[in-house]
Short mmCIF file of C-alpha atoms in Angstrom, two decimals:
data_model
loop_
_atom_site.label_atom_id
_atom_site.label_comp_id
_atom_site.label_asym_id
_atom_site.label_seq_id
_atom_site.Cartn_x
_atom_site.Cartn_y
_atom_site.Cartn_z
CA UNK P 2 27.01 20.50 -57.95
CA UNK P 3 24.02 20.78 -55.36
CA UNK P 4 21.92 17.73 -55.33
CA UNK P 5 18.39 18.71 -55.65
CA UNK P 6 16.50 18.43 -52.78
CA UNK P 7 12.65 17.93 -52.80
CA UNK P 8 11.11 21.33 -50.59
CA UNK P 9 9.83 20.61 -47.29
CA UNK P 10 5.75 20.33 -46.78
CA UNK P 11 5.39 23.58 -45.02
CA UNK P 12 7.49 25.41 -47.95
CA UNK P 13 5.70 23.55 -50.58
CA UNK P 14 2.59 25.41 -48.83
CA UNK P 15 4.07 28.46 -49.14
CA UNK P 16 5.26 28.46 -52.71
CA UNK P 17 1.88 27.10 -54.02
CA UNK P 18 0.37 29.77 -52.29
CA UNK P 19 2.76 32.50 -53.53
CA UNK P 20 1.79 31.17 -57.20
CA UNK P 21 -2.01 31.21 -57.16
CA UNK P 22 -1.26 34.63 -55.63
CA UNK P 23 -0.11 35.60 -58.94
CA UNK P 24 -2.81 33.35 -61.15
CA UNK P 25 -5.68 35.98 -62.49
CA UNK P 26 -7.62 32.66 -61.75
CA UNK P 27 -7.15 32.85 -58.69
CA UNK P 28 -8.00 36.94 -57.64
CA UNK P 29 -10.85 37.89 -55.84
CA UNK P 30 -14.29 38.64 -57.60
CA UNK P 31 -15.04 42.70 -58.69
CA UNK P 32 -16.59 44.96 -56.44
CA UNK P 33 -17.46 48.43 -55.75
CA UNK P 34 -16.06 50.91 -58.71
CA UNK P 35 -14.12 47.98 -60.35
CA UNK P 36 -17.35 45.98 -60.51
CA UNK P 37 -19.30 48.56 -61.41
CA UNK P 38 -17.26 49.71 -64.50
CA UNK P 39 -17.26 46.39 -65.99
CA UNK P 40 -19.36 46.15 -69.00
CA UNK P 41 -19.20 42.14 -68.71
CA UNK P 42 -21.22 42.72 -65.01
CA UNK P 43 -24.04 41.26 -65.17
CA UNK P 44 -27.14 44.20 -65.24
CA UNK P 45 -31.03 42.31 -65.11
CA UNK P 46 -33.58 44.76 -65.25
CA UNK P 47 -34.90 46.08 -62.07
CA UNK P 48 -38.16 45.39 -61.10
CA UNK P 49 -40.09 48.27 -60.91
CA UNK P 50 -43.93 48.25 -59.88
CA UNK P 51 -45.90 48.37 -63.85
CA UNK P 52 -48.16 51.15 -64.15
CA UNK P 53 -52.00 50.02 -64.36
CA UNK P 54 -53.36 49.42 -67.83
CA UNK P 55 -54.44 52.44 -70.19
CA UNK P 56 -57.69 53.64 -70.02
CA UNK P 57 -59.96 52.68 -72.77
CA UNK P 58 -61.38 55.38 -75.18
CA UNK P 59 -63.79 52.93 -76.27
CA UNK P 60 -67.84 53.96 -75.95
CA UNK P 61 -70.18 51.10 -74.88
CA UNK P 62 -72.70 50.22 -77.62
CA UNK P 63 -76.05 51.77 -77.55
CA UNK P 64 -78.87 48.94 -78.11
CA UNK P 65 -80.71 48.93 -81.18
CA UNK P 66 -84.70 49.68 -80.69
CA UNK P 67 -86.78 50.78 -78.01
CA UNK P 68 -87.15 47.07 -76.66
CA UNK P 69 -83.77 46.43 -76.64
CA UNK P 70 -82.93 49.57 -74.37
CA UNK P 71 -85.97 48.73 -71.61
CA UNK P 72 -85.08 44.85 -71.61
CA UNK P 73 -80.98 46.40 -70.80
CA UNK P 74 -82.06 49.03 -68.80
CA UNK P 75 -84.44 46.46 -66.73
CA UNK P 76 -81.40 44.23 -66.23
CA UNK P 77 -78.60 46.89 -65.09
CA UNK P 78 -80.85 48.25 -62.73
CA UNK P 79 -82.32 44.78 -61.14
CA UNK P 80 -78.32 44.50 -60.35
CA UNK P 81 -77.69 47.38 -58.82
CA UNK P 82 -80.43 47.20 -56.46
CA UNK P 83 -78.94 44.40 -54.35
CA UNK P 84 -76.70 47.52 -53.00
CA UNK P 85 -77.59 50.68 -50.57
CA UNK P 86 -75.77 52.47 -52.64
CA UNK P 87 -76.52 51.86 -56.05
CA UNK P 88 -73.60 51.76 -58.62
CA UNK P 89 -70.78 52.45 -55.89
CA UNK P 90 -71.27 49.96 -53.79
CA UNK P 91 -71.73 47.75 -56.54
CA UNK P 92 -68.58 48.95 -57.88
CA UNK P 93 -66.68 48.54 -54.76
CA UNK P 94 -67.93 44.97 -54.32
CA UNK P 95 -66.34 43.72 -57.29
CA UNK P 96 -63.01 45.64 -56.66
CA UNK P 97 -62.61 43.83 -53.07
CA UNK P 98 -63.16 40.59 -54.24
CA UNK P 99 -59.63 38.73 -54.73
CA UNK P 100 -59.30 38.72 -58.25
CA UNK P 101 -60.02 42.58 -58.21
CA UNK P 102 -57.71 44.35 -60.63
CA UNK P 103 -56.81 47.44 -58.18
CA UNK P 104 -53.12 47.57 -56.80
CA UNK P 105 -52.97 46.44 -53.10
CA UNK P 106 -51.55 49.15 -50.24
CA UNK P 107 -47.67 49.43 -49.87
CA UNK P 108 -46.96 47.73 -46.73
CA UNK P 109 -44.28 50.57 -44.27
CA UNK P 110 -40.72 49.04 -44.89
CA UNK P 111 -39.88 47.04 -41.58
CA UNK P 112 -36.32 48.97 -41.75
CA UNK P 113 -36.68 52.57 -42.97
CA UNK P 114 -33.71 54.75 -44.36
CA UNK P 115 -33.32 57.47 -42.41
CA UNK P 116 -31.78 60.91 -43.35
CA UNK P 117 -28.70 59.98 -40.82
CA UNK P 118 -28.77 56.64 -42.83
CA UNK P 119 -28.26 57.60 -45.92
CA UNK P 120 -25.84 60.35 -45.09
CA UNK P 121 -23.21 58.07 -43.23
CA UNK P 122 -23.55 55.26 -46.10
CA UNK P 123 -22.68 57.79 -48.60
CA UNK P 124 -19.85 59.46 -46.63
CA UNK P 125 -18.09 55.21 -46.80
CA UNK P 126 -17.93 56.37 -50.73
CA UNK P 127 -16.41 59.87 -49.81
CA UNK P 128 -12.66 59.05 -48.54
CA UNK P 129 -11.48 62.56 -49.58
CA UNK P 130 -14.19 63.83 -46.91
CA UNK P 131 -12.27 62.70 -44.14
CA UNK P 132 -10.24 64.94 -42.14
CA UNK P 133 -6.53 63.85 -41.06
CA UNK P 134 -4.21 64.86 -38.88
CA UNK P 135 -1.43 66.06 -41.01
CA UNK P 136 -3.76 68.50 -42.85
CA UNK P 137 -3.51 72.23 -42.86
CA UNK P 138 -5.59 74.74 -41.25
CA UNK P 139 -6.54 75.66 -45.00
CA UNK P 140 -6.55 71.81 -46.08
CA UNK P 141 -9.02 71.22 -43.14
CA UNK P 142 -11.29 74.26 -44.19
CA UNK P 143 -11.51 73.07 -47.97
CA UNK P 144 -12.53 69.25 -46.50
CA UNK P 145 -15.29 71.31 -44.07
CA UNK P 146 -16.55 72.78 -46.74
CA UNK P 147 -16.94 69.88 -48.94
CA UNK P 148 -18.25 67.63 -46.66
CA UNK P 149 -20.99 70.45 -46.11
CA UNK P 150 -22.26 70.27 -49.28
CA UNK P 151 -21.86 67.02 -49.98
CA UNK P 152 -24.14 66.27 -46.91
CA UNK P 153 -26.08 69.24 -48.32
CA UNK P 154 -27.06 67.12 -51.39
CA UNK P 155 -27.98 63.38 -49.83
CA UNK P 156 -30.27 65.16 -47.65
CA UNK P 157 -32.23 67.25 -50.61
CA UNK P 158 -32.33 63.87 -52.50
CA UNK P 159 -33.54 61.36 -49.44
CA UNK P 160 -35.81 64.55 -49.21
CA UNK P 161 -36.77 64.44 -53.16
CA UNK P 162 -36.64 60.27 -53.41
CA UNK P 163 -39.56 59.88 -50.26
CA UNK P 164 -40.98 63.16 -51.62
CA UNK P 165 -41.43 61.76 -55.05
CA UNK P 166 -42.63 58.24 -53.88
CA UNK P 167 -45.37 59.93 -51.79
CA UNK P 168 -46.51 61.82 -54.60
CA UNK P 169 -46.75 58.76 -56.50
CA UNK P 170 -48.86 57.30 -53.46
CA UNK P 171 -51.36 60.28 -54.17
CA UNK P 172 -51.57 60.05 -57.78
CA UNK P 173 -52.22 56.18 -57.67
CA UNK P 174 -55.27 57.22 -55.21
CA UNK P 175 -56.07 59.94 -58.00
CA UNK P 176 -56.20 57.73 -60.41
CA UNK P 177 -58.32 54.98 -58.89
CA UNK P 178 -61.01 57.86 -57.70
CA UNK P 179 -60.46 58.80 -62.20
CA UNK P 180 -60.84 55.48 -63.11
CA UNK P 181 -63.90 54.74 -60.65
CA UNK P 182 -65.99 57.27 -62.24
CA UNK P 183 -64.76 56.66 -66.15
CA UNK P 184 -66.46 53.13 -65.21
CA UNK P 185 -69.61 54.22 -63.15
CA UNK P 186 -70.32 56.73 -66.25
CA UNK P 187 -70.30 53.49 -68.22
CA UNK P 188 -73.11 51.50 -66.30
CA UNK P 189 -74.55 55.45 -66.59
CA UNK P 190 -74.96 54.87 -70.50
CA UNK P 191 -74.94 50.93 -70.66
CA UNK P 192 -78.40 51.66 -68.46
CA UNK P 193 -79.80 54.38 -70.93
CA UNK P 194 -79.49 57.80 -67.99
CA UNK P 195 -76.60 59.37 -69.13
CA UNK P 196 -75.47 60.62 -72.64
CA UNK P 197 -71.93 59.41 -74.63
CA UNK P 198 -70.84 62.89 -74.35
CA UNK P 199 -70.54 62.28 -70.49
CA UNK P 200 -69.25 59.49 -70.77
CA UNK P 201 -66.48 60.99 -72.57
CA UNK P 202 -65.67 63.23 -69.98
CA UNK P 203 -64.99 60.87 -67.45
CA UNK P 204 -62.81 58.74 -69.88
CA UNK P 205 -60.67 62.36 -70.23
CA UNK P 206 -60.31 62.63 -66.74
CA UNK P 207 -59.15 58.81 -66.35
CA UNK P 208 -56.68 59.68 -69.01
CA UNK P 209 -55.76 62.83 -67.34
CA UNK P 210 -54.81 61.30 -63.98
CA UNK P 211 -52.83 57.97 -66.11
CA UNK P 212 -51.02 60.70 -67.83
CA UNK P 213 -50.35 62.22 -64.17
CA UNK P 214 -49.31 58.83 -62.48
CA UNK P 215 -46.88 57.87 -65.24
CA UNK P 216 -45.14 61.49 -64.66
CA UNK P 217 -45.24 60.75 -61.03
CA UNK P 218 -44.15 57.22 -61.31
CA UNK P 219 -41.32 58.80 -63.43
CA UNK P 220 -39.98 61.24 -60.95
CA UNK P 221 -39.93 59.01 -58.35
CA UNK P 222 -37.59 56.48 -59.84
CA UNK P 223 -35.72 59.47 -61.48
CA UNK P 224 -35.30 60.61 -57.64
CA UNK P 225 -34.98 56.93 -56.13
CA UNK P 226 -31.79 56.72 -59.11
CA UNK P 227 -30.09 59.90 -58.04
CA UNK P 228 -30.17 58.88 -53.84
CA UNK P 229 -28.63 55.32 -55.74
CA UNK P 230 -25.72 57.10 -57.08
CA UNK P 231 -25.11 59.02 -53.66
CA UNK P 232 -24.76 56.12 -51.29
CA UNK P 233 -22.51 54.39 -53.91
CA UNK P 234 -25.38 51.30 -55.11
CA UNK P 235 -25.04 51.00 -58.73
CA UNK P 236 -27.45 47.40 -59.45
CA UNK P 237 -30.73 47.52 -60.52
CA UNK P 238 -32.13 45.45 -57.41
CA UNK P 239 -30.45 47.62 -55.00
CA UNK P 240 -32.12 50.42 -56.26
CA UNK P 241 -35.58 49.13 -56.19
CA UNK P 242 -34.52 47.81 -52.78
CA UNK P 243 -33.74 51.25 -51.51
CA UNK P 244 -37.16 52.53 -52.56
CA UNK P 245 -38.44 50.00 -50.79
CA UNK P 246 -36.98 51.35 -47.42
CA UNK P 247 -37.64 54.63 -47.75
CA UNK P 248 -40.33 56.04 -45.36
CA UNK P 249 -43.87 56.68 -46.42
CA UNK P 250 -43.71 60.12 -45.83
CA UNK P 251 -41.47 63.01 -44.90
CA UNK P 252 -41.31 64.19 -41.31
CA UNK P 253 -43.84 66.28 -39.03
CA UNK P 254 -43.43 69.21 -39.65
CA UNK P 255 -41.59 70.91 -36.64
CA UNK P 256 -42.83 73.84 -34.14
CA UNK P 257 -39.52 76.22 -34.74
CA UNK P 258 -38.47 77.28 -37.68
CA UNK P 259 -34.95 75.93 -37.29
CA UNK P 260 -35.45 73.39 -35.16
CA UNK P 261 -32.74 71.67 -32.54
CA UNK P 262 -31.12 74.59 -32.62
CA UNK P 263 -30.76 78.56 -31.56
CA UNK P 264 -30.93 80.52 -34.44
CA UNK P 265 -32.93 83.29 -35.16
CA UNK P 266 -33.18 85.96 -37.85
CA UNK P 267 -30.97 87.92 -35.74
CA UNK P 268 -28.00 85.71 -35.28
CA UNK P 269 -28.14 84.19 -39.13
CA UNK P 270 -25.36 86.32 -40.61
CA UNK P 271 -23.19 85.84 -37.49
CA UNK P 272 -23.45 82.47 -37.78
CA UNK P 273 -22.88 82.21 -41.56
CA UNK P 274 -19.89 84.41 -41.11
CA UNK P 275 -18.22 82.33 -38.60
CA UNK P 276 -18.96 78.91 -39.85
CA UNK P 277 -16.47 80.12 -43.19
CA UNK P 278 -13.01 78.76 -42.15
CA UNK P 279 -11.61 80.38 -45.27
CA UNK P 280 -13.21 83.39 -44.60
CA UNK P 281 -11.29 84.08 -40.95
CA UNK P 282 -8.20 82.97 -43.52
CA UNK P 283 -8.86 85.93 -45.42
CA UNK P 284 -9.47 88.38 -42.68
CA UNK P 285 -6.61 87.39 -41.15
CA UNK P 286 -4.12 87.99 -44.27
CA UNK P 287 -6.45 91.15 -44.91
CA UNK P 288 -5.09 92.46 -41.30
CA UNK P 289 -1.63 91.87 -42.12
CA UNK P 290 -1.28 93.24 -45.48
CA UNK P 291 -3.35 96.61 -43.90
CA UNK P 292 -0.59 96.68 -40.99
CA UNK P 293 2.23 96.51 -43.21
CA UNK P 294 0.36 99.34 -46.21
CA UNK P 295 0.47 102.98 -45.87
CA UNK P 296 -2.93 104.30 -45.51
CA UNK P 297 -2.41 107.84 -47.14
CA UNK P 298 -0.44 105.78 -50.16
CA UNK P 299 -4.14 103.63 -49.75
CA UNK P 300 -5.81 106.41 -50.26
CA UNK P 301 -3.96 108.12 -52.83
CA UNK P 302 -4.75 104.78 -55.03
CA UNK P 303 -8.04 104.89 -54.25
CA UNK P 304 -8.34 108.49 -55.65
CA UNK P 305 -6.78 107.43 -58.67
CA UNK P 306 -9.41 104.24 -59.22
CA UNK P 307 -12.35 107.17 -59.04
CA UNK P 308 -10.84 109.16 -61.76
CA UNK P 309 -10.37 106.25 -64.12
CA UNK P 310 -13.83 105.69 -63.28
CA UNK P 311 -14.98 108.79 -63.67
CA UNK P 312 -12.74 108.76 -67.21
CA UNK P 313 -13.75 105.37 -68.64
CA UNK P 314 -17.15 104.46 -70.23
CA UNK P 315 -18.60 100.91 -71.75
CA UNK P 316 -15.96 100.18 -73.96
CA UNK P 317 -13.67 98.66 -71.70
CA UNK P 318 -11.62 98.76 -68.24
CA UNK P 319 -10.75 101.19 -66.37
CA UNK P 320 -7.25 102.11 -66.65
CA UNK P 321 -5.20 103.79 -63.92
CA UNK P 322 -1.42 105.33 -64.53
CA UNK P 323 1.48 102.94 -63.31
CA UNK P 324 2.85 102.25 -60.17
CA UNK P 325 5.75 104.79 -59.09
CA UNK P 326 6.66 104.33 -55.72
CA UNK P 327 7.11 101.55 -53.55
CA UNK P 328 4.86 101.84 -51.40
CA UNK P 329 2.04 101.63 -53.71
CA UNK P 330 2.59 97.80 -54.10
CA UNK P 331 1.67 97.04 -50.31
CA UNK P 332 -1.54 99.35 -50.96
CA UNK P 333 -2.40 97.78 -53.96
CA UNK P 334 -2.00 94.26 -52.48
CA UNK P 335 -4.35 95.99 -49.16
CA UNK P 336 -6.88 97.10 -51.15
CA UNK P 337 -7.26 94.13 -53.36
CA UNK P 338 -7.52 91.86 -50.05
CA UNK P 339 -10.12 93.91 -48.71
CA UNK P 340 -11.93 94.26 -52.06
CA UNK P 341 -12.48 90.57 -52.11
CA UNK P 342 -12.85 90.09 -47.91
CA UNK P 343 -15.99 92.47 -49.11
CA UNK P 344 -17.10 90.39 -51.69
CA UNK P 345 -17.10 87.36 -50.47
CA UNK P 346 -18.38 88.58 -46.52
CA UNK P 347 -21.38 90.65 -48.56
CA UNK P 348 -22.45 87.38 -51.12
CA UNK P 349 -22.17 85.13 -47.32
CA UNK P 350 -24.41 87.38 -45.97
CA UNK P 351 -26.80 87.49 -48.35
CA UNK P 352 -26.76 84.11 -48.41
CA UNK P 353 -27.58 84.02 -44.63
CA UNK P 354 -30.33 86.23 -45.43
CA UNK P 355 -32.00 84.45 -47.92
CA UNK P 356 -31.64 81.00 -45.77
CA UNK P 357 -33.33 82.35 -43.16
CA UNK P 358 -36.61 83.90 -45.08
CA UNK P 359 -36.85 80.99 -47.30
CA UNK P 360 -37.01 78.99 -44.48
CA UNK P 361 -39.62 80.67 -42.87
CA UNK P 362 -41.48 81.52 -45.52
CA UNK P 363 -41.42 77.96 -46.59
CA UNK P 364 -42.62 76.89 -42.45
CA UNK P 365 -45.56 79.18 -42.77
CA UNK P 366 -46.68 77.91 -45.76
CA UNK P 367 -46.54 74.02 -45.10
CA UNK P 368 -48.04 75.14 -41.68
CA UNK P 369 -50.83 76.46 -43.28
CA UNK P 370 -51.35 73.92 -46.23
CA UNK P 371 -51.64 71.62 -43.44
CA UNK P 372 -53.24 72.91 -40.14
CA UNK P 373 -55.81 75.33 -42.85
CA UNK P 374 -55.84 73.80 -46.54
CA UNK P 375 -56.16 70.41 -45.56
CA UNK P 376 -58.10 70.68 -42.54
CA UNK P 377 -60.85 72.35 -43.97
CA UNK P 378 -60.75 70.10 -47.17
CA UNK P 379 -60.72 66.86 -44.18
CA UNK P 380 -64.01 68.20 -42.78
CA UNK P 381 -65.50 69.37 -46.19
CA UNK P 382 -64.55 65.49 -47.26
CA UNK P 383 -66.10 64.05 -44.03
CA UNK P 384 -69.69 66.61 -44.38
CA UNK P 385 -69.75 65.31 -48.62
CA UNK P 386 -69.91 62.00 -47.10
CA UNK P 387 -72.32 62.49 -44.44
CA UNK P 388 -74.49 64.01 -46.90
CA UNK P 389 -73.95 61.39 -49.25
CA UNK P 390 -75.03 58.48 -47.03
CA UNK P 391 -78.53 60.46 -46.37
CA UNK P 392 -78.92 60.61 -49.84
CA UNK P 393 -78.63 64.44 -50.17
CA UNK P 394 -75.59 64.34 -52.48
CA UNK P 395 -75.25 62.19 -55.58
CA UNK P 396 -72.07 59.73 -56.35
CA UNK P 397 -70.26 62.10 -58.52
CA UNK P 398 -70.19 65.03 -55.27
CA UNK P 399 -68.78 61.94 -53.55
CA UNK P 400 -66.08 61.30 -56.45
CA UNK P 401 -65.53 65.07 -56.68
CA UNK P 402 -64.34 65.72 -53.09
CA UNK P 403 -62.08 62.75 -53.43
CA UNK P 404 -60.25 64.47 -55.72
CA UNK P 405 -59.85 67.51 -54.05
CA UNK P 406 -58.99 65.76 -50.62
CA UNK P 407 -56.00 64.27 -52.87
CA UNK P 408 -55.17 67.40 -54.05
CA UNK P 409 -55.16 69.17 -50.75
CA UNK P 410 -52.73 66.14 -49.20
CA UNK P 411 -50.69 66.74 -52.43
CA UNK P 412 -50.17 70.40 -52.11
CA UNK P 413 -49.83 69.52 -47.87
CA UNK P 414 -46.69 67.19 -48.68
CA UNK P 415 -44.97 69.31 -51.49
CA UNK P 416 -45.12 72.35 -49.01
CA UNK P 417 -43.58 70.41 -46.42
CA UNK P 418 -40.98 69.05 -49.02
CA UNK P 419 -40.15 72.52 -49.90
CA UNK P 420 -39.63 73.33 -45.85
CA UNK P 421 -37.12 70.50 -45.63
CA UNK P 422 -35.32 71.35 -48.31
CA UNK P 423 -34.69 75.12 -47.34
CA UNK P 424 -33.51 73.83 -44.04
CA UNK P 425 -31.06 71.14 -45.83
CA UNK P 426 -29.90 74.56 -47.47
CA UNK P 427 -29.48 76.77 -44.16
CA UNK P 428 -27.81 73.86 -42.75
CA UNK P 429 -24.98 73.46 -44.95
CA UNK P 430 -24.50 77.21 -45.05
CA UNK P 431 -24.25 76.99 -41.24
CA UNK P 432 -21.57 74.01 -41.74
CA UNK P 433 -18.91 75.49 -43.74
CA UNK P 434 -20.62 75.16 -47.40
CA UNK P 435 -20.08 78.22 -49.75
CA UNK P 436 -23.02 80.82 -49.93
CA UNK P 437 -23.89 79.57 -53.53
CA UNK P 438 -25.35 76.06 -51.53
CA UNK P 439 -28.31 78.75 -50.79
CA UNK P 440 -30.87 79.09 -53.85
CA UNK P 441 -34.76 80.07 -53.96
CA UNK P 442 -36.10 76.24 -54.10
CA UNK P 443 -38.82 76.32 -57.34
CA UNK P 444 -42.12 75.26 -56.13
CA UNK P 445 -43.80 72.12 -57.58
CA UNK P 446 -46.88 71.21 -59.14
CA UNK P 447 -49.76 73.55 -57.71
CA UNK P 448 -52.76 72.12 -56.02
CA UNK P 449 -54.73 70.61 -58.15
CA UNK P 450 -52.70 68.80 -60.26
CA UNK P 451 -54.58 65.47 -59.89
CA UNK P 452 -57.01 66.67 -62.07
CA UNK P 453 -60.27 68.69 -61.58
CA UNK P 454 -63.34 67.50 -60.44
CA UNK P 455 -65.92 65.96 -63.22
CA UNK P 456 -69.26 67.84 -63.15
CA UNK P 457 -71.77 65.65 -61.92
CA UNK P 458 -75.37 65.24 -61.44
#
């Protein structure tokens, strides 16, 4: 019998290591999909921003008697008269004093996302995306194609997610300008010169834009969730992370209307045609089933499909008499080729078509919202406050165009929103992706939406 021999050090290594191999103990922590589909992960709540408090629909109480209403109307006014202004300034005092209740500005992130960003992190979650060597020219076409619209769809939701934050910017701004003159009209009847009734309609309009900001707070993290689950990050602190590195607003709005580029109205089906991989497949089997078909026997079966039509009505196919020679199989298999060549080559086009005057359409109107919409509502804003500081227009004309400068930069940015996503569409047409990656966008809230301006005095 062997003796038994103790192992050598540098085996002994070897085994041990060889065993913890094999202890579940000892594997490596989750990550990625495995971590994520865990229900024993850990999952704290994000930390989103809280929305400012509700509005009150409380009414300040009237004093009792005629002395009680001069000795509160003496006092109200001795305050405000410390200030240029009158109530505003007063008002504005007390909200930049450090314990002020208003939210402080969003500092720029330090590192934004950009739209190359986000696409190339979300293509690391997107291994069938990559092209190989051993593939197919059809294998490679179905991968183009893909990728195309995959690409297609981070770039329409980086577009949505800093669309939607922006928005959220503006109806935060709303709000405050709401909730500024809810509180002014208070003061208005705690000082005995302006009726509850009033009152009442500022406190609608505070409760108006609330309403707006939680819808816009909403779609935001609704948007910020879906750019999450395209770059792969699946915890609650990486999501409020990423909409903390978004940028504050979308880009410029370029001079062409596809920019970095040459394409032109002209050139758009050509371009959608050629950029089809499976397409020039089709064509090319197309050729060679018309090369090796009789035309007249093409023909013939052609004539026959018009009489069925001609014979059938709306209660069900068309039916044509049966093959008899054999010759009609190679037309048959012709005709069918080029019937859905057509089909396909016609929807592309149209496609191509639609790309192209969406696109512009969609340049001329953010060009306008901005360079005419919200430069006349910049200067109308800058005259209201000229006037207002020589006393010519009262607090609430001041109020009122601050709504309706919001509202201009509101409808500015959704415009320009809607551009960028048109182009995300003519893009991935352009790259491979099928025609039905082209769709009429649906515009967004109209201008306005912040709310209409309170009547004033």
């Amino acid at each position: 019998m062997t003796p038994f021999r103790r192992p050598r050090p540098a085996c002994l290594a070897l085994a041990m290591a060889a065993a913890c191999a094999l202890t579940p103990a000892a594997a490596a922590p989750l990550s990625g999909g495995l971590a994520a589909s865990d229900p024993a992960t850990p999952a704290p709540a994000p930390a989103w921003p809280l929305l400012p408090a509700q509005p009150s629909a409380e009414l300040p109480a009237l004093p009792d008697g005629a002395a009680a209403a001069r000795a509160q109307w003496q006092r109200v006014n001795e305050q405000v008269a410390g200030f240029a202004r009158g109530h505003i300034d007063l008002l504005r005092w007390e909200q930049s004093r450090p314990d002020a209740s208003a939210p402080a500005a969003e500092a720029a992130p330090t590192d934004p996302l950009t739209l190359q960003a986000a696409v190339s992190a979300s293509l690391r979650q997107q291994p069938d995306l990559f092209t190989r060597a051993e593939m197919n020219v059809r294998e490679r076409a179905e991968v183009q194609s893909a990728w195309a619209r995959h690409v297609q769809s981070v770039q329409k939701a980086w577009i949505d997610a800093v669309a939607a934050r922006e928005r959220a910017r503006l109806m935060a701004q709303a709000h405050d300008v709401s909730r500024t003159g809810a509180e002014l009209g208070r003061r208005m009847v705690v000082a005995g010169n302006w009726s509850q009734a009033r009152q009442m309609r500022e406190q609608l309009g505070e409760s108006a834009a609330w309403q707006a900001l939680v819808s816009a707070r909403l779609a935001e993290r609704a948007a910020v969730e879906a750019l999450a689950g395209r770059l792969g990050l699946w915890r609650g602190e990486d999501v409020v992370a990423l909409a903390a590195r978004l940028p504050q607003g979308l880009p410029a709005l370029p001079d062409a209307v596809w920019p970095g580029r040459d394409v032109a109205a002209e050139r758009i089906e050509a371009l959608a045609l050629q950029a089809d991989a499976e397409l020039t497949l089709m064509r090319t089997e197309v050729e060679r089933e018309r090369r090796a078909s009789d035309p007249a026997r093409e023909a013939l079966l052609q004539q026959q499909m018009d009489q069925a039509l001609a014979r059938s009505g709306m209660s069900g196919p068309p039916h044509i008499q049966a093959l008899e020679r054999p010759g009609d199989a190679a037309a048959e298999r012709s005709l069918h080729g080029q019937a859905r060549l057509l089909a396909r080559a016609a929807e592309r086009r149209s496609a191509a078509r639609l790309a192209w005057q969406q696109l512009a359409m969609r340049h001329a109107a953010a060009r306008q919202a901005t360079d005419g919409l919200l430069r006349l509502q910049t200067a109308l804003d800058q005259e209201n406050l000229l006037r207002y500081n020589g006393m010519l227009q009262s607090t609430w004309d001041l109020l009122a165009s601050a709504r309706e400068r919001i509202a201009a930069l509101d409808t500015a940015q959704q415009a320009r929103a809607a551009y960028w996503r048109a182009l995300a569409d003519g893009q991935a047409l352009l790259a491979g992706a099928p025609a039905s990656a082209v769709s009429l966008s649906p515009d967004t809230a109209a201008a306005g939406s912040t709310g209409a301006a309170t009547p004033g005095h």
